[in-house]
Amino acid sequence: MTDPAARYALAQQRRAHPLTAAFADDQAFQFDPFQIAGCQALEDGRGVLVAAPTGAGKTIVGEFAVHLAMQEPGDKAFYTTPMKALSNQKFRELQQVYGEDQVGLLTGDTNINGNARVVVMTTEVLRNMLYAGSPALRGLRYVVMDEVHFLADRFRGAVWEEVIIHLPSHVRLVSLSATVSNAEEFGDWLDTVRGDTAVVVSEIRPVPLEQHMLVRGDLLPLFDERAGVATAQVNRELMRLRSVKGANFENNRRAQEFRSSGGYASGRRPPRGGKRPVRAGGVQRIERIDRPQVVELLARANLLPAIFFIFSRAGCEAAVQQARRAGVRLTDRDERDEIRRVVEERTAALPDEDLAVLGFWEWRENLERGIAAHHAGLLPAFKEIVEELFQRKLVKVVFATETLALGINMPARTVVLEKLEKFNGEARVAITSGEYTQLTGRAGRRGIDVEGHAVIQWTESLDPQAVAALASRRTYPLNSSFRPTHNMAVNLIDRFGRARAREILESSFAQFQADRAVVSLAREVKDAETSLDGYAKAMACDRGDFAEFARLRRELTDLERKGDRPGPSKAREQRQEQIEKLRRQLKRHPCQTCPDREKHARWAERYWKLRRHTDKLRQQIETRTGTVARIFDRVVDVLAALDYVAVVADGTATLTPAGATMKRIYGERDLLVAESLRTGIWTELDPASLAALACCLVYEPRRDETGPGEQGLPRGAFRTALTATQALWSRLDDLEQDHRLPGSAPVATGLAQAMHSWARGRSLDVVLREADLAAGDFVRWVKQTIDLLDQLSIVADPPVAVTARRGLDAVRRGIVAYGSV
């Protein structure tokens, strides 16, 4: 840098933010402006929201927060992620920086060094710690919320808002998000509920992205290179192919009509003057090349490693088999030896009989060829191995579902999209521009690639103009999915009381988006309440209740001002009687003789003036939308009807013993679990049956899945308990709908028999056949079952608590117990 002014500005910046400068100097790369801005905001004592593209390096700001915490003895930092896989990855990274003794991991089913100064955890774990008032929160200085755009998730997003709202005010929040189109709105909300928050937005990819269409065996630029992406002007050659495709479509339609009328096969001839179906100008159908050919094309063009996004698990597995059958081999002998060494080291703890069931040897051979699948049905241990080998450039091609795009550190040189539509559970729908950006964001490895490449395979139905619109648009709004739950309600009431709980809910991002003014008013009320507490202490009198004395004085003053007003004589007489009564009460009041009476009175005047203003604010809030608080009131009404809270005449609520139990029951079925425990319908279950029933409460069946008949379920006490649980669910669902709440889905029994068998020690091959699930799916549902059994072992009374612990131990075995961390 030769410009003296620029050198001077940089020197000034370094002097103003020495910690940021020193941290940046220690890194192996030069910081981008948005990274510097985020770190400087933290050094200034502010919270920060960083919204930047995938792979831009926004996590460096979160790592700087951890660095700051480690500068002061006793300070702590929590790093939260939405997924256990991400938590595991971050845990290993931070261990390498700070050492194993300084870094912990909490993910529900894993507890490693939980009292460390730096703890990586899933967001749900932190939410539960906040509600429980965990001693581990002492000394907490920073919380990093990675992938905070998960706040929009329909099922889990509310947890992010709960954490943001309930974190102590002195904790600095670092929110890391993908590029969203309403980052400023989200930042405004964070500023409202968390205090001073800097919003740092970057839409610049650190590695430029080249967009291509794969037509036959050619990679054609999506955009006209002379016009550039900004204008979204599509390559003229692609538009010409589009018009050719239109001609083909018309010819195909006419040919189809001709064939359906009998064609020439029946000996018919077209009528005189009739038209035969013909090809237009020698146009031929543009054939797609198959996957092995695409892989070879990318290898020749030096565009590997690559991720092929295929929107189905079966498609991912089929793609690997295609490449295998075609003889694709992308590794040399040294790479194959290293792959085998890593695989054998990572799977040494898995029994051979389980490996056989999982198709281990064929899977390993595919890895040694440099190809792999990555999807949620894969065993977690296998997925982690694929991720590690891909990061190390040993595996060169991964066929993946879109779940890989959600935060896992697996950047590639090239991303291939075979289709621009996916099945959403009900129908095939086009992917959104946000999804397109998230998927193609994997292309381009910082510090390795000069540019990343997105390759869209040509199909007959593809419109290049529509692809260009996806590639050039950046609309990915962040919308709240927050709604009060039964567990949330009892925790809020217990900690804050009903009125304060409603105010807290008025501060949610959901309410902020519904009516931004309500959040500002609620924040003003919250600040006013703090001031009112201070005024109350300042006017406190050791001789009596000065607040009452001040109220009497105020009432007397108001009446005396009205005393001279004209009006009926009877009204004047009544007013005079009231004045005399108040004077007598004041004269007898113990605070009347206090030597500091007027000093207290000045504070009392401030108190009552602010109190009147606060009451007006509350009235304004009541007349606003109040949607979240109204849902909360309905939830409280349900809880009151079931005796989880006691509501008195003025509307205040307190927890009953049953409500105190519900405080520690988390999940979609919190009310059903609490009622099942209270009514004692699970007391006769053995460990395997309780595990099976717990599975019924967490399992979410596929849309096309039909539950097993009665013959396909465990017998004995399980069936009795299941029938009682289903009847209880029905009553609770009716009660919730009576209170205008959405209710919940019926209890799902599809995995009950498999879970029962697994808990009784049956082999993996038998259980997977019963479950009709991929190993990764089965492990995921077992771990959710373990989470619920763990809660039951803590909150339930004997014998259910003891049975739950035994059931937990019974299912935590084999591939379920295995973990790389």
PDB file of C-alpha atoms in Angstrom, residues 690-786:
ATOM      1  CA  LEU A 690     -41.402 -47.736  27.260  1.00  0.00           C
ATOM      2  CA  ALA A 691     -38.724 -47.176  24.597  1.00  0.00           C
ATOM      3  CA  ALA A 692     -41.227 -48.254  21.918  1.00  0.00           C
ATOM      4  CA  LEU A 693     -43.901 -45.922  23.301  1.00  0.00           C
ATOM      5  CA  ALA A 694     -41.436 -43.015  23.568  1.00  0.00           C
ATOM      6  CA  CYS A 695     -40.556 -43.658  19.923  1.00  0.00           C
ATOM      7  CA  CYS A 696     -44.253 -43.334  19.012  1.00  0.00           C
ATOM      8  CA  LEU A 697     -44.198 -39.801  20.474  1.00  0.00           C
ATOM      9  CA  VAL A 698     -41.129 -38.560  18.587  1.00  0.00           C
ATOM     10  CA  TYR A 699     -41.462 -40.451  15.287  1.00  0.00           C
ATOM     11  CA  GLU A 700     -42.797 -38.544  12.273  1.00  0.00           C
ATOM     12  CA  PRO A 701     -43.976 -40.956   9.555  1.00  0.00           C
ATOM     13  CA  ARG A 702     -43.439 -40.402   5.861  1.00  0.00           C
ATOM     14  CA  ARG A 703     -46.435 -38.883   4.113  1.00  0.00           C
ATOM     15  CA  ASP A 704     -47.169 -42.076   2.202  1.00  0.00           C
ATOM     16  CA  GLU A 705     -46.616 -44.326   5.215  1.00  0.00           C
ATOM     17  CA  THR A 706     -49.491 -46.366   6.602  1.00  0.00           C
ATOM     18  CA  GLY A 707     -49.059 -47.436  10.205  1.00  0.00           C
ATOM     19  CA  PRO A 708     -48.834 -51.120  11.111  1.00  0.00           C
ATOM     20  CA  GLY A 709     -52.007 -52.951  12.031  1.00  0.00           C
ATOM     21  CA  GLU A 710     -52.498 -54.145  15.584  1.00  0.00           C
ATOM     22  CA  GLN A 711     -50.733 -57.400  14.688  1.00  0.00           C
ATOM     23  CA  GLY A 712     -47.569 -55.463  13.863  1.00  0.00           C
ATOM     24  CA  LEU A 713     -47.219 -53.912  17.330  1.00  0.00           C
ATOM     25  CA  PRO A 714     -45.613 -55.229  20.523  1.00  0.00           C
ATOM     26  CA  ARG A 715     -48.039 -57.172  22.699  1.00  0.00           C
ATOM     27  CA  GLY A 716     -48.885 -57.082  26.403  1.00  0.00           C
ATOM     28  CA  ALA A 717     -48.574 -53.940  28.501  1.00  0.00           C
ATOM     29  CA  PHE A 718     -47.424 -51.902  25.502  1.00  0.00           C
ATOM     30  CA  ARG A 719     -50.794 -52.204  23.756  1.00  0.00           C
ATOM     31  CA  THR A 720     -52.708 -51.232  26.886  1.00  0.00           C
ATOM     32  CA  ALA A 721     -50.485 -48.179  27.416  1.00  0.00           C
ATOM     33  CA  LEU A 722     -50.644 -47.249  23.730  1.00  0.00           C
ATOM     34  CA  THR A 723     -54.458 -47.371  23.695  1.00  0.00           C
ATOM     35  CA  ALA A 724     -54.578 -45.166  26.794  1.00  0.00           C
ATOM     36  CA  THR A 725     -52.047 -42.749  25.290  1.00  0.00           C
ATOM     37  CA  GLN A 726     -53.991 -42.485  22.027  1.00  0.00           C
ATOM     38  CA  ALA A 727     -57.231 -41.822  23.935  1.00  0.00           C
ATOM     39  CA  LEU A 728     -55.450 -39.168  26.003  1.00  0.00           C
ATOM     40  CA  TRP A 729     -54.067 -37.545  22.843  1.00  0.00           C
ATOM     41  CA  SER A 730     -57.581 -37.383  21.392  1.00  0.00           C
ATOM     42  CA  ARG A 731     -58.955 -35.608  24.495  1.00  0.00           C
ATOM     43  CA  LEU A 732     -56.063 -33.145  24.556  1.00  0.00           C
ATOM     44  CA  ASP A 733     -56.411 -32.444  20.839  1.00  0.00           C
ATOM     45  CA  ASP A 734     -60.121 -31.680  21.293  1.00  0.00           C
ATOM     46  CA  LEU A 735     -59.325 -29.386  24.222  1.00  0.00           C
ATOM     47  CA  GLU A 736     -56.706 -27.459  22.229  1.00  0.00           C
ATOM     48  CA  GLN A 737     -58.987 -27.032  19.243  1.00  0.00           C
ATOM     49  CA  ASP A 738     -61.759 -25.835  21.585  1.00  0.00           C
ATOM     50  CA  HIS A 739     -59.323 -23.089  22.626  1.00  0.00           C
ATOM     51  CA  ARG A 740     -58.525 -22.219  18.987  1.00  0.00           C
ATOM     52  CA  LEU A 741     -55.096 -23.856  19.015  1.00  0.00           C
ATOM     53  CA  PRO A 742     -53.917 -26.067  16.128  1.00  0.00           C
ATOM     54  CA  GLY A 743     -53.531 -29.301  18.099  1.00  0.00           C
ATOM     55  CA  SER A 744     -51.047 -31.990  17.088  1.00  0.00           C
ATOM     56  CA  ALA A 745     -50.677 -35.006  14.816  1.00  0.00           C
ATOM     57  CA  PRO A 746     -51.844 -38.445  16.040  1.00  0.00           C
ATOM     58  CA  VAL A 747     -49.387 -40.742  17.795  1.00  0.00           C
ATOM     59  CA  ALA A 748     -47.304 -42.522  15.110  1.00  0.00           C
ATOM     60  CA  THR A 749     -46.745 -46.254  15.661  1.00  0.00           C
ATOM     61  CA  GLY A 750     -44.764 -47.030  12.483  1.00  0.00           C
ATOM     62  CA  LEU A 751     -41.449 -47.609  14.268  1.00  0.00           C
ATOM     63  CA  ALA A 752     -42.764 -49.121  17.514  1.00  0.00           C
ATOM     64  CA  GLN A 753     -42.035 -52.777  16.761  1.00  0.00           C
ATOM     65  CA  ALA A 754     -38.533 -52.069  15.451  1.00  0.00           C
ATOM     66  CA  MET A 755     -37.677 -49.962  18.520  1.00  0.00           C
ATOM     67  CA  HIS A 756     -39.057 -52.680  20.804  1.00  0.00           C
ATOM     68  CA  SER A 757     -36.917 -55.285  19.033  1.00  0.00           C
ATOM     69  CA  TRP A 758     -33.818 -53.095  19.200  1.00  0.00           C
ATOM     70  CA  ALA A 759     -34.302 -52.499  22.930  1.00  0.00           C
ATOM     71  CA  ARG A 760     -34.596 -56.259  23.436  1.00  0.00           C
ATOM     72  CA  GLY A 761     -31.237 -56.839  21.771  1.00  0.00           C
ATOM     73  CA  ARG A 762     -32.282 -58.040  18.313  1.00  0.00           C
ATOM     74  CA  SER A 763     -29.663 -57.809  15.563  1.00  0.00           C
ATOM     75  CA  LEU A 764     -29.337 -54.772  13.291  1.00  0.00           C
ATOM     76  CA  ASP A 765     -30.382 -56.620  10.112  1.00  0.00           C
ATOM     77  CA  VAL A 766     -33.636 -57.832  11.724  1.00  0.00           C
ATOM     78  CA  VAL A 767     -34.461 -54.392  13.122  1.00  0.00           C
ATOM     79  CA  LEU A 768     -33.771 -52.513   9.872  1.00  0.00           C
ATOM     80  CA  ARG A 769     -36.047 -54.944   8.014  1.00  0.00           C
ATOM     81  CA  GLU A 770     -38.792 -54.347  10.589  1.00  0.00           C
ATOM     82  CA  ALA A 771     -38.252 -50.603  10.434  1.00  0.00           C
ATOM     83  CA  ASP A 772     -38.052 -50.456   6.636  1.00  0.00           C
ATOM     84  CA  LEU A 773     -35.678 -47.540   7.126  1.00  0.00           C
ATOM     85  CA  ALA A 774     -32.161 -46.622   6.113  1.00  0.00           C
ATOM     86  CA  ALA A 775     -29.604 -46.984   8.900  1.00  0.00           C
ATOM     87  CA  GLY A 776     -29.117 -43.219   9.230  1.00  0.00           C
ATOM     88  CA  ASP A 777     -32.855 -42.613   9.633  1.00  0.00           C
ATOM     89  CA  PHE A 778     -33.119 -45.360  12.229  1.00  0.00           C
ATOM     90  CA  VAL A 779     -30.213 -43.939  14.224  1.00  0.00           C
ATOM     91  CA  ARG A 780     -31.779 -40.459  14.094  1.00  0.00           C
ATOM     92  CA  TRP A 781     -35.097 -41.686  15.504  1.00  0.00           C
ATOM     93  CA  VAL A 782     -33.353 -43.766  18.169  1.00  0.00           C
ATOM     94  CA  LYS A 783     -31.408 -40.703  19.301  1.00  0.00           C
ATOM     95  CA  GLN A 784     -34.612 -38.669  19.543  1.00  0.00           C
ATOM     96  CA  THR A 785     -36.128 -41.525  21.531  1.00  0.00           C
ATOM     97  CA  ILE A 786     -33.075 -41.414  23.810  1.00  0.00           C
TER      98      ILE A 786
END
